[in-house]
Amino acid sequence: MNQASFLMSAARSAVFSQTAATTGGHSGLGHVPGSALLGYAAGRLYTRDDIDAFLIFHSGKVRFLNACPVSPSGQPSIPVPLSFAEPKRSRGGVDEAGRLTDRVVNTTQAPDDTGSREQLEPLSAGYISRDLQIADNRREYRMKTAIIAGDRRAEDAQLFGYDILSAGRYLWQIEWDDDVPPDQMEAVLNCFTDHDIRLGRSAASEFGGAYSSQKITGLTDSRSWNPSKSPVILCLSDVALEDGRGAPAMSPTPDLFGLGPGRLVPEHSVIRTRRWSPWNRAVGRREGERTVIMAGSVLTFSLESDADPSHLCAGVGAFRQEGLGQVWVDSPLVAGRKPEAVASQASRLEAKQRPALSRPSVGVAGHGSPVVSTAQAQMHRLESEAAIEAQAEDWAGQLRRAAGGKMPRPAQWSRVAAAAASARVLSPDDGLARLKKELFTADNAICHETDESWKACRKAFMNLLDHDARHVKTGEERLAAIESMARKLRSKAASGKVPS
C-alpha cells in the first residue's frame, strides 16, 4: 500500500453538513470529509480519456481519507474515542494546555469501575492527537434568513443557520493499492499539490474554505497489526458495514471485519450510529441513504482463535474510496483503563532531520524534498500560532479595560470576526486597509462612531490596527490575532463574562 500526505491551510470558514435534514438545527462535521476531496479530484479528472474513472473513484483501490485538524503541537489527530469519559460535576479531564489528564477513564476497559464515585459523562472534545492533546477545530453557528426578492425584507418562517467549520490547518492522506497505475496516481496527486482549492457548501459565495494544499513527507503510519484473540477496534472514520444481502449491519460481528468466527463483547464496546444522504453535485441530486457506525466507536470482539488483522490497513466495508472504513486495531489509546499516548510523529521527524542540518543535500529516499524543510516550516507555524493567541489575549484585555465593562454585544463581535476572516484572504496590506474601512469608515461600518455600544472602546480598537503589536510581527498575523480576539470576546460576552 502507498500513501501521500497533504497539509491544508484554510483561510475561510466552510460548511460540511452532517446529515441531509432540512428541518431543525443544522449539524456540521468537525473535519473535511474525504468525499469532498474525492469530488474535487473527480471534477478535474473524471472525463479524461487517460483516467480509469472506476478504478480511481469507485473501486476502493484509491482512498481519499478525511482531513482532520492538526493539534497545537503540530500532530495529526483522530476522533476522540467515544469510550473516553470524565467526572460529570468536577470534570478536569482536559488541562489548561489542552492535554488529557488522569481523570479521563476509558469506559470499555472499566465499565463497572465507577462504584460510588462521581458519575461519568462522555468527554466533550472532537479530535485528539496521538500524544493526548486536543486538536481545536473551532466551530461556530451562524444564523441566516431568506430574503424576498425585490422587497428586501425577510421571508416569513425562513430563519435557518449553519454549523460552520472555522479556518485552520488540516492533515489528510491519499492511499492507493500497488496495482494502481503510477501515471494515473500522479494525475490525482497533482490536483492537490501546491494548489488552492475550494470545498464545502456555498463554495462559490459566502462559504467554501479556501484551502491551500501542500504535499509533505516524513509521516509514517504508527498502527500495528498483530494477531489477537480479543481485538479492540477503534473506528478512525465512519464505518459502513454490510451484511451478505448488502443491507447496513449495525450489529457488527467479527466475520464482517474478516476476523473469522466470534462475537461482539457489548459490555466492552461503545457504538453510535448515524445516517445521511450525500449530495452529488455532478448529477445534481442526493445519493442513497447511508447508515454507518460513527467515528470514535470502540468495538471489542472475542474470537475462537487468533486472527491476523493486517488486511484492515486498507479499510473495511463500503465507500472506502471516500475515507470510510478506517480502523485501528488494539490501539494503545483504548488498550487500558487510562488513555495511553502513542509515539509522536513530530519527534520522529525531528530525529530524522537533525543530521541533515549540516548537510543540506541529504534528502529522504524516494522523495524530492528534504524532511528538514517540512519540520522547520511546522516549527515556524507553531511559533506564529502561539504569538497570535498571546496577542489576541493581550488585545482583549486592553479593550475590556477601555470599555470599563460596557462591551458590545456578541453579534457585533461575530461581525468583527467575520470581517477579519474575509480580510485574511487578501494580501496583508490590502487586508488591513479593507478591515479598517469595514470597521470604522464605511457608511455601514461595524464600529460606527454613532453606535453607542462601541463608544467606550472604539478609540482603543482603532489603535490596535495602527500601532505596533507586542507579540505578532506581520500583517497576516495581526489580522489573525484580531479575528481570534473577536471570537474570544464574542464567546465571553455570550456567557456574560469579559476576559481580563
Short mmCIF file of C-alpha atoms in Angstrom, two decimals:
data_model
loop_
_atom_site.label_atom_id
_atom_site.label_comp_id
_atom_site.label_asym_id
_atom_site.label_seq_id
_atom_site.Cartn_x
_atom_site.Cartn_y
_atom_site.Cartn_z
CA MET A 1 0.00 0.00 0.00
CA ASN A 2 1.18 3.52 -0.83
CA GLN A 3 0.37 6.82 0.84
CA ALA A 4 0.78 10.56 0.23
CA SER A 5 0.17 13.19 2.92
CA PHE A 6 -1.11 16.73 2.47
CA LEU A 7 -1.34 19.69 4.83
CA MET A 8 -4.24 22.03 4.08
CA SER A 9 -4.44 25.55 5.50
CA ALA A 10 -7.94 27.05 5.36
CA ALA A 11 -8.24 30.83 5.10
CA ARG A 12 -12.05 30.86 5.23
CA SER A 13 -14.79 29.05 7.09
CA ALA A 14 -16.59 26.16 5.42
CA VAL A 15 -19.78 24.15 5.87
CA PHE A 16 -19.87 20.35 5.65
CA SER A 17 -23.32 19.02 6.61
CA GLN A 18 -23.54 16.00 8.88
CA THR A 19 -26.99 14.99 7.63
CA ALA A 20 -29.37 15.80 4.78
CA ALA A 21 -32.03 17.13 7.19
CA THR A 22 -33.68 20.42 6.22
CA THR A 23 -35.61 20.90 9.47
CA GLY A 24 -34.28 21.57 12.93
CA GLY A 25 -30.84 22.89 13.75
CA HIS A 26 -28.08 22.35 11.21
CA SER A 27 -25.30 19.96 12.26
CA GLY A 28 -21.90 20.15 10.61
CA LEU A 29 -18.82 17.96 10.59
CA GLY A 30 -15.67 18.86 12.51
CA HIS A 31 -13.41 17.74 9.67
CA VAL A 32 -13.15 17.95 5.89
CA PRO A 33 -14.74 14.71 4.62
CA GLY A 34 -12.90 12.51 2.16
CA SER A 35 -15.93 12.63 -0.14
CA ALA A 36 -15.34 16.37 -0.68
CA LEU A 37 -11.71 15.74 -1.60
CA LEU A 38 -12.68 12.89 -3.92
CA GLY A 39 -15.28 15.12 -5.57
CA TYR A 40 -12.71 17.85 -6.13
CA ALA A 41 -10.38 15.43 -7.93
CA ALA A 42 -13.25 13.84 -9.88
CA GLY A 43 -14.35 17.23 -11.16
CA ARG A 44 -10.95 17.61 -12.83
CA LEU A 45 -10.16 14.07 -13.93
CA TYR A 46 -13.36 12.05 -14.35
CA THR A 47 -13.90 12.70 -18.06
CA ARG A 48 -10.25 12.46 -19.13
CA ASP A 49 -9.55 9.66 -21.59
CA ASP A 50 -6.31 8.65 -19.85
CA ILE A 51 -8.03 8.15 -16.46
CA ASP A 52 -9.80 4.95 -15.45
CA ALA A 53 -12.63 6.66 -13.56
CA PHE A 54 -13.99 3.47 -11.98
CA LEU A 55 -10.57 2.39 -10.72
CA ILE A 56 -9.70 5.80 -9.24
CA PHE A 57 -13.05 6.95 -7.86
CA HIS A 58 -15.24 3.88 -7.26
CA SER A 59 -13.20 0.69 -6.78
CA GLY A 60 -11.84 1.47 -3.30
CA LYS A 61 -8.28 0.91 -4.51
CA VAL A 62 -7.69 4.66 -4.14
CA ARG A 63 -8.87 6.11 -0.85
CA PHE A 64 -9.32 9.82 -0.07
CA LEU A 65 -9.16 9.94 3.74
CA ASN A 66 -10.79 12.56 5.95
CA ALA A 67 -8.81 15.73 6.69
CA CYS A 68 -8.69 16.12 10.48
CA PRO A 69 -7.44 19.19 12.37
CA VAL A 70 -3.78 19.49 13.39
CA SER A 71 -3.14 19.74 17.13
CA PRO A 72 -1.37 22.77 18.68
CA SER A 73 1.79 20.65 18.94
CA GLY A 74 1.67 20.03 15.18
CA GLN A 75 0.47 16.43 15.40
CA PRO A 76 -2.16 14.66 13.27
CA SER A 77 -5.40 13.95 15.09
CA ILE A 78 -8.13 11.32 15.15
CA PRO A 79 -11.69 11.42 16.52
CA VAL A 80 -11.80 11.16 20.30
CA PRO A 81 -12.83 7.60 21.27
CA LEU A 82 -16.45 7.56 22.40
CA SER A 83 -15.39 5.45 25.37
CA PHE A 84 -13.48 8.34 26.97
CA ALA A 85 -15.32 9.89 29.91
CA GLU A 86 -14.64 12.37 32.72
CA PRO A 87 -16.35 13.13 36.06
CA LYS A 88 -19.66 14.83 35.35
CA ARG A 89 -19.53 17.51 38.02
CA SER A 90 -15.88 18.20 38.77
CA ARG A 91 -14.69 17.46 35.23
CA GLY A 92 -10.95 18.12 34.87
CA GLY A 93 -10.45 15.69 32.01
CA VAL A 94 -8.51 18.28 29.97
CA ASP A 95 -5.83 20.55 31.47
CA GLU A 96 -5.05 24.16 30.51
CA ALA A 97 -2.59 23.00 27.84
CA GLY A 98 -5.34 21.00 26.17
CA ARG A 99 -3.98 17.58 27.15
CA LEU A 100 -5.90 14.72 28.71
CA THR A 101 -5.38 14.20 32.45
CA ASP A 102 -5.55 11.08 34.58
CA ARG A 103 -9.20 11.95 35.34
CA VAL A 104 -10.19 10.60 31.92
CA VAL A 105 -11.39 6.99 32.04
CA ASN A 106 -11.69 4.53 29.16
CA THR A 107 -15.09 3.03 29.97
CA THR A 108 -14.67 -0.01 27.71
CA GLN A 109 -11.88 -1.27 29.97
CA ALA A 110 -13.51 -0.20 33.23
CA PRO A 111 -17.29 -0.45 32.65
CA ASP A 112 -18.08 -1.33 36.29
CA ASP A 113 -15.32 0.63 37.98
CA THR A 114 -17.33 3.71 38.92
CA GLY A 115 -18.78 2.25 42.15
CA SER A 116 -19.87 5.05 44.44
CA ARG A 117 -17.65 7.57 42.74
CA GLU A 118 -18.86 10.57 40.83
CA GLN A 119 -20.92 9.85 37.75
CA LEU A 120 -19.05 9.93 34.44
CA GLU A 121 -20.07 11.57 31.19
CA PRO A 122 -18.51 11.34 27.69
CA LEU A 123 -15.57 13.63 27.06
CA SER A 124 -16.79 16.70 25.16
CA ALA A 125 -13.98 17.01 22.61
CA GLY A 126 -13.92 16.31 18.91
CA TYR A 127 -10.38 15.28 17.96
CA ILE A 128 -7.23 14.24 19.77
CA SER A 129 -3.63 13.75 18.72
CA ARG A 130 -1.82 10.53 19.49
CA ASP A 131 0.14 12.32 22.23
CA LEU A 132 -3.20 13.04 24.00
CA GLN A 133 -3.60 16.71 23.07
CA ILE A 134 -6.97 18.07 21.98
CA ALA A 135 -6.98 19.36 18.40
CA ASP A 136 -9.09 22.53 18.39
CA ASN A 137 -11.35 22.58 15.34
CA ARG A 138 -13.09 25.86 16.04
CA ARG A 139 -16.81 25.80 15.33
CA GLU A 140 -19.46 28.47 15.23
CA TYR A 141 -23.18 28.63 14.48
CA ARG A 142 -24.28 31.43 12.18
CA MET A 143 -27.94 32.36 11.78
CA LYS A 144 -29.36 33.36 8.38
CA THR A 145 -32.73 34.24 6.89
CA ALA A 146 -34.21 34.10 3.40
CA ILE A 147 -34.87 37.45 1.70
CA ILE A 148 -37.87 38.14 -0.53
CA ALA A 149 -36.53 39.14 -3.94
CA GLY A 150 -37.36 42.76 -4.75
CA ASP A 151 -38.85 43.57 -1.34
CA ARG A 152 -35.56 43.46 0.58
CA ARG A 153 -37.23 42.04 3.67
CA ALA A 154 -37.04 38.73 5.49
CA GLU A 155 -39.19 35.84 4.33
CA ASP A 156 -41.70 34.63 6.92
CA ALA A 157 -40.72 31.44 8.78
CA GLN A 158 -37.42 31.19 6.91
CA LEU A 159 -34.90 31.51 9.73
CA PHE A 160 -32.11 28.94 9.50
CA GLY A 161 -28.47 28.53 10.43
CA TYR A 162 -25.18 26.85 9.59
CA ASP A 163 -22.82 24.93 11.85
CA ILE A 164 -19.53 26.25 10.46
CA LEU A 165 -16.04 24.77 10.49
CA SER A 166 -13.67 27.69 11.04
CA ALA A 167 -10.38 28.32 9.30
CA GLY A 168 -7.45 26.20 10.43
CA ARG A 169 -4.92 23.52 9.44
CA TYR A 170 -5.91 20.01 8.45
CA LEU A 171 -3.85 16.93 7.63
CA TRP A 172 -5.04 14.16 5.33
CA GLN A 173 -3.78 11.28 3.21
CA ILE A 174 -4.46 9.57 -0.08
CA GLU A 175 -3.88 5.81 -0.02
CA TRP A 176 -3.69 3.54 -3.03
CA ASP A 177 -3.01 -0.12 -3.71
CA ASP A 178 0.10 -1.33 -5.52
CA ASP A 179 -1.77 -2.28 -8.71
CA VAL A 180 -2.96 1.30 -9.41
CA PRO A 181 -1.03 2.68 -12.46
CA PRO A 182 1.59 5.26 -11.35
CA ASP A 183 0.77 7.70 -14.16
CA GLN A 184 -2.87 7.88 -13.08
CA MET A 185 -1.94 8.40 -9.43
CA GLU A 186 0.42 11.17 -10.47
CA ALA A 187 -2.51 12.98 -12.08
CA VAL A 188 -4.54 12.59 -8.88
CA LEU A 189 -1.74 13.87 -6.64
CA ASN A 190 -1.13 16.84 -8.93
CA CYS A 191 -4.70 18.01 -8.25
CA PHE A 192 -3.72 18.75 -4.64
CA THR A 193 -0.01 19.57 -4.81
CA ASP A 194 0.59 23.28 -4.13
CA HIS A 195 -2.94 24.22 -5.20
CA ASP A 196 -5.64 26.42 -3.71
CA ILE A 197 -8.93 24.52 -3.65
CA ARG A 198 -12.45 25.45 -2.57
CA LEU A 199 -14.62 22.96 -0.72
CA GLY A 200 -17.91 22.87 1.16
CA ARG A 201 -21.43 24.17 0.74
CA SER A 202 -21.91 27.55 -0.97
CA ALA A 203 -18.25 27.39 -2.01
CA ALA A 204 -18.82 29.95 -4.78
CA SER A 205 -20.46 32.52 -2.48
CA GLU A 206 -20.26 33.18 1.25
CA PHE A 207 -18.80 29.90 2.46
CA GLY A 208 -16.36 27.44 0.98
CA GLY A 209 -12.97 27.08 2.60
CA ALA A 210 -10.10 28.40 0.52
CA TYR A 211 -7.74 25.53 1.26
CA SER A 212 -4.07 25.85 0.35
CA SER A 213 -2.86 22.28 -0.15
CA GLN A 214 0.80 21.32 0.26
CA LYS A 215 2.29 17.84 -0.05
CA ILE A 216 4.50 16.88 2.90
CA THR A 217 6.85 13.99 3.62
CA GLY A 218 8.13 12.09 6.63
CA LEU A 219 4.83 11.00 8.22
CA THR A 220 4.51 7.29 8.96
CA ASP A 221 1.63 5.02 9.95
CA SER A 222 2.13 4.11 13.63
CA ARG A 223 -0.61 1.46 13.63
CA SER A 224 0.45 -2.14 14.28
CA TRP A 225 -1.38 -5.24 13.07
CA ASN A 226 -0.62 -8.09 15.49
CA PRO A 227 -2.69 -11.31 15.63
CA SER A 228 -5.06 -11.38 18.59
CA LYS A 229 -7.88 -13.45 20.02
CA SER A 230 -9.62 -10.44 21.60
CA PRO A 231 -9.02 -7.47 19.27
CA VAL A 232 -10.24 -3.98 20.19
CA ILE A 233 -11.13 -1.93 17.10
CA LEU A 234 -11.17 1.87 17.23
CA CYS A 235 -13.06 3.46 14.31
CA LEU A 236 -10.97 6.32 12.90
CA SER A 237 -13.77 7.23 10.47
CA ASP A 238 -17.37 6.23 9.91
CA VAL A 239 -17.66 2.53 9.02
CA ALA A 240 -20.33 1.32 6.56
CA LEU A 241 -20.65 -2.40 7.19
CA GLU A 242 -22.95 -4.52 5.01
CA ASP A 243 -24.34 -8.00 5.58
CA GLY A 244 -24.47 -10.73 2.96
CA ARG A 245 -27.53 -9.14 1.33
CA GLY A 246 -26.00 -5.68 1.07
CA ALA A 247 -28.07 -4.21 3.91
CA PRO A 248 -26.44 -1.99 6.58
CA ALA A 249 -25.11 -4.02 9.52
CA MET A 250 -25.42 -2.07 12.77
CA SER A 251 -24.66 -5.07 14.99
CA PRO A 252 -21.07 -5.77 13.99
CA THR A 253 -19.64 -9.26 14.11
CA PRO A 254 -16.01 -10.36 13.65
CA ASP A 255 -16.69 -12.00 10.29
CA LEU A 256 -17.76 -8.62 8.83
CA PHE A 257 -14.19 -7.47 9.58
CA GLY A 258 -12.67 -10.62 8.11
CA LEU A 259 -11.60 -11.89 11.55
CA GLY A 260 -13.39 -15.23 11.48
CA PRO A 261 -15.93 -16.67 13.94
CA GLY A 262 -16.51 -14.97 17.26
CA ARG A 263 -18.80 -12.45 18.96
CA LEU A 264 -19.04 -8.80 19.95
CA VAL A 265 -18.49 -8.08 23.65
CA PRO A 266 -21.15 -5.37 24.31
CA GLU A 267 -20.03 -4.50 27.86
CA HIS A 268 -16.60 -3.55 26.50
CA SER A 269 -17.84 -1.70 23.40
CA VAL A 270 -19.26 1.75 22.68
CA ILE A 271 -21.17 2.09 19.40
CA ARG A 272 -23.03 5.04 17.92
CA THR A 273 -24.62 5.26 14.51
CA ARG A 274 -25.74 7.96 12.13
CA ARG A 275 -27.27 8.19 8.67
CA TRP A 276 -27.17 10.72 5.87
CA SER A 277 -27.67 11.09 2.12
CA PRO A 278 -24.64 12.69 0.43
CA TRP A 279 -25.11 15.30 -2.28
CA ASN A 280 -23.60 14.50 -5.68
CA ARG A 281 -23.02 17.79 -7.49
CA ALA A 282 -22.15 16.08 -10.79
CA VAL A 283 -25.62 14.57 -11.15
CA GLY A 284 -27.45 17.30 -9.22
CA ARG A 285 -29.15 15.06 -6.65
CA ARG A 286 -28.63 13.15 -3.44
CA GLU A 287 -27.35 9.60 -3.42
CA GLY A 288 -28.94 6.78 -1.43
CA GLU A 289 -29.06 6.96 2.35
CA ARG A 290 -26.04 5.59 4.19
CA THR A 291 -26.21 4.15 7.68
CA VAL A 292 -22.83 3.89 9.40
CA ILE A 293 -21.10 3.22 12.69
CA MET A 294 -19.75 6.59 13.78
CA ALA A 295 -16.10 7.52 14.02
CA GLY A 296 -14.79 7.09 17.57
CA SER A 297 -16.80 3.93 18.23
CA VAL A 298 -14.91 1.16 20.03
CA LEU A 299 -15.64 -2.49 19.21
CA THR A 300 -14.31 -5.37 21.32
CA PHE A 301 -14.52 -8.89 19.91
CA SER A 302 -13.94 -12.32 21.38
CA LEU A 303 -12.65 -14.72 18.72
CA GLU A 304 -12.43 -18.50 18.69
CA SER A 305 -8.77 -18.31 17.65
CA ASP A 306 -6.07 -15.73 16.93
CA ALA A 307 -6.77 -13.71 13.77
CA ASP A 308 -4.44 -11.59 11.65
CA PRO A 309 -6.00 -8.10 11.20
CA SER A 310 -3.36 -6.77 8.77
CA HIS A 311 -5.87 -6.71 5.88
CA LEU A 312 -7.75 -3.93 7.71
CA CYS A 313 -4.97 -1.46 6.89
CA ALA A 314 -6.85 -0.76 3.64
CA GLY A 315 -10.13 -0.19 5.50
CA VAL A 316 -13.31 -2.22 5.84
CA GLY A 317 -16.85 -2.02 4.49
CA ALA A 318 -18.34 0.12 1.75
CA PHE A 319 -17.41 3.59 0.47
CA ARG A 320 -13.75 3.20 1.38
CA GLN A 321 -12.87 5.46 -1.56
CA GLU A 322 -14.44 8.34 0.41
CA GLY A 323 -12.40 7.68 3.54
CA LEU A 324 -14.92 5.45 5.33
CA GLY A 325 -13.87 2.20 6.98
CA GLN A 326 -10.60 3.35 8.55
CA VAL A 327 -9.86 1.48 11.80
CA TRP A 328 -7.06 0.94 14.31
CA VAL A 329 -6.77 -2.49 15.92
CA ASP A 330 -5.54 -2.69 19.53
CA SER A 331 -4.71 1.00 19.73
CA PRO A 332 -2.79 1.97 22.91
CA LEU A 333 -5.31 4.81 23.29
CA VAL A 334 -8.05 2.36 24.27
CA ALA A 335 -5.99 -0.61 25.49
CA GLY A 336 -6.17 0.20 29.21
CA ARG A 337 -8.31 1.92 31.79
CA LYS A 338 -6.45 5.17 31.17
CA PRO A 339 -5.59 6.57 27.71
CA GLU A 340 -2.00 5.89 26.70
CA ALA A 341 -0.07 8.18 24.36
CA VAL A 342 1.44 6.90 21.12
CA ALA A 343 4.93 7.92 19.94
CA SER A 344 4.85 11.43 18.49
CA GLN A 345 5.29 11.63 14.72
CA ALA A 346 6.84 15.08 15.08
CA SER A 347 9.57 13.57 17.28
CA ARG A 348 10.41 11.08 14.57
CA LEU A 349 10.59 13.88 12.02
CA GLU A 350 12.99 15.86 14.19
CA ALA A 351 15.17 12.81 14.77
CA LYS A 352 15.45 12.29 11.01
CA GLN A 353 16.15 15.88 10.10
CA ARG A 354 18.78 16.86 12.69
CA PRO A 355 21.73 15.19 10.92
CA ALA A 356 20.69 16.95 7.72
CA LEU A 357 21.09 20.42 9.21
CA SER A 358 24.83 20.47 8.47
CA ARG A 359 24.39 18.60 5.18
CA PRO A 360 21.58 20.31 3.24
CA SER A 361 21.99 17.98 0.27
CA VAL A 362 20.73 14.97 2.21
CA GLY A 363 17.13 14.12 1.32
CA VAL A 364 14.55 11.47 2.06
CA ALA A 365 14.86 8.34 -0.03
CA GLY A 366 12.12 8.21 -2.64
CA HIS A 367 11.17 11.88 -2.28
CA GLY A 368 12.47 15.03 -3.92
CA SER A 369 12.46 17.36 -0.90
CA PRO A 370 14.31 17.01 2.45
CA VAL A 371 12.42 16.45 5.68
CA VAL A 372 14.18 19.36 7.33
CA SER A 373 12.19 21.94 5.36
CA THR A 374 8.91 20.39 6.50
CA ALA A 375 9.99 20.30 10.15
CA GLN A 376 11.22 23.91 10.07
CA ALA A 377 8.01 25.11 8.42
CA GLN A 378 5.98 23.28 11.06
CA MET A 379 8.01 24.89 13.87
CA HIS A 380 7.51 28.32 12.33
CA ARG A 381 3.74 27.77 12.13
CA LEU A 382 3.56 26.71 15.77
CA GLU A 383 5.51 29.79 16.89
CA SER A 384 3.24 32.00 14.79
CA GLU A 385 0.07 30.46 16.23
CA ALA A 386 1.33 30.91 19.78
CA ALA A 387 2.14 34.58 19.09
CA ILE A 388 -1.31 35.13 17.57
CA GLU A 389 -3.09 33.67 20.59
CA ALA A 390 -0.94 35.69 23.02
CA GLN A 391 -1.67 38.89 21.08
CA ALA A 392 -5.39 38.12 20.99
CA GLU A 393 -5.47 37.72 24.78
CA ASP A 394 -3.50 40.96 25.23
CA TRP A 395 -5.82 42.95 22.97
CA ALA A 396 -8.94 41.51 24.59
CA GLY A 397 -7.71 42.74 27.96
CA GLN A 398 -6.96 46.22 26.57
CA LEU A 399 -10.47 46.58 25.12
CA ARG A 400 -12.06 45.39 28.36
CA ARG A 401 -10.19 47.98 30.38
CA ALA A 402 -11.01 50.71 27.86
CA ALA A 403 -14.72 49.82 27.88
CA GLY A 404 -14.98 49.69 31.66
CA GLY A 405 -17.33 46.72 31.45
CA LYS A 406 -19.59 48.21 28.72
CA MET A 407 -18.68 45.87 25.89
CA PRO A 408 -20.52 45.43 22.55
CA ARG A 409 -22.96 42.55 22.09
CA PRO A 410 -21.88 39.04 20.93
CA ALA A 411 -23.43 39.57 17.48
CA GLN A 412 -21.22 42.61 16.92
CA TRP A 413 -18.08 40.67 17.78
CA SER A 414 -19.23 37.99 15.33
CA ARG A 415 -19.31 40.64 12.59
CA VAL A 416 -15.79 41.76 13.53
CA ALA A 417 -14.50 38.17 13.38
CA ALA A 418 -16.16 37.59 10.00
CA ALA A 419 -14.67 40.82 8.58
CA ALA A 420 -11.18 39.86 9.80
CA ALA A 421 -11.52 36.36 8.31
CA SER A 422 -12.52 37.83 4.94
CA ALA A 423 -9.62 40.30 5.04
CA ARG A 424 -7.13 37.44 5.56
CA VAL A 425 -7.84 36.18 2.04
CA LEU A 426 -6.19 39.36 0.66
CA SER A 427 -2.57 40.45 0.97
CA PRO A 428 -1.71 41.75 4.48
CA ASP A 429 -1.64 45.43 3.43
CA ASP A 430 -4.84 45.24 1.41
CA GLY A 431 -6.49 43.14 4.11
CA LEU A 432 -5.71 45.65 6.87
CA ALA A 433 -6.92 48.55 4.72
CA ARG A 434 -10.16 46.74 3.93
CA LEU A 435 -10.70 45.78 7.56
CA LYS A 436 -10.20 49.37 8.76
CA LYS A 437 -12.79 50.54 6.26
CA GLU A 438 -15.34 47.88 7.19
CA LEU A 439 -14.85 48.53 10.90
CA PHE A 440 -14.61 52.31 11.14
CA THR A 441 -15.07 54.44 7.99
CA ALA A 442 -17.68 52.81 5.74
CA ASP A 443 -21.22 54.16 5.75
CA ASN A 444 -22.42 50.96 7.39
CA ALA A 445 -19.26 50.44 9.45
CA ILE A 446 -19.44 47.78 12.15
CA CYS A 447 -17.91 50.11 14.77
CA HIS A 448 -19.57 53.30 13.55
CA GLU A 449 -18.95 56.42 15.61
CA THR A 450 -22.71 56.89 16.12
CA ASP A 451 -23.13 53.42 17.61
CA GLU A 452 -23.40 53.85 21.37
CA SER A 453 -22.36 50.28 22.11
CA TRP A 454 -18.89 50.99 20.64
CA LYS A 455 -18.46 54.42 22.17
CA ALA A 456 -16.40 53.28 25.14
CA CYS A 457 -13.85 51.13 23.30
CA ARG A 458 -13.91 52.37 19.68
CA LYS A 459 -10.80 54.55 20.01
CA ALA A 460 -8.82 51.77 21.73
CA PHE A 461 -9.90 49.35 18.98
CA MET A 462 -8.66 51.72 16.27
CA ASN A 463 -5.27 51.91 17.97
CA LEU A 464 -4.90 48.13 17.71
CA LEU A 465 -4.76 48.40 13.94
CA ASP A 466 -2.44 51.42 13.80
CA HIS A 467 0.25 50.75 16.41
CA ASP A 468 2.91 48.08 16.76
CA ALA A 469 1.86 44.86 18.47
CA ARG A 470 3.82 43.17 21.28
CA HIS A 471 3.64 39.59 20.02
CA VAL A 472 2.85 39.48 16.30
CA LYS A 473 5.20 40.81 13.65
CA THR A 474 3.47 40.55 10.28
CA GLY A 475 0.25 41.97 8.88
CA GLU A 476 -1.07 38.47 8.32
CA GLU A 477 -0.52 37.59 11.99
CA ARG A 478 -2.15 40.87 13.05
CA LEU A 479 -5.31 40.01 11.07
CA ALA A 480 -5.39 36.51 12.55
CA ALA A 481 -4.98 37.95 16.07
CA ILE A 482 -7.87 40.37 15.52
CA GLU A 483 -10.10 37.51 14.37
CA SER A 484 -9.11 35.39 17.36
CA MET A 485 -9.63 38.30 19.75
CA ALA A 486 -13.12 38.94 18.38
CA ARG A 487 -14.07 35.29 18.78
CA LYS A 488 -12.84 35.26 22.37
CA LEU A 489 -14.79 38.40 23.25
CA ARG A 490 -17.90 37.12 21.49
CA SER A 491 -17.77 33.87 23.46
CA LYS A 492 -17.23 35.64 26.77
CA ALA A 493 -19.93 38.21 26.06
CA ALA A 494 -22.40 35.45 25.25
CA SER A 495 -21.65 33.80 28.60
CA GLY A 496 -21.90 37.09 30.46
CA LYS A 497 -18.16 37.30 31.13
CA VAL A 498 -15.42 39.51 29.73
CA PRO A 499 -11.75 38.42 29.68
CA SER A 500 -9.42 40.36 31.91
#
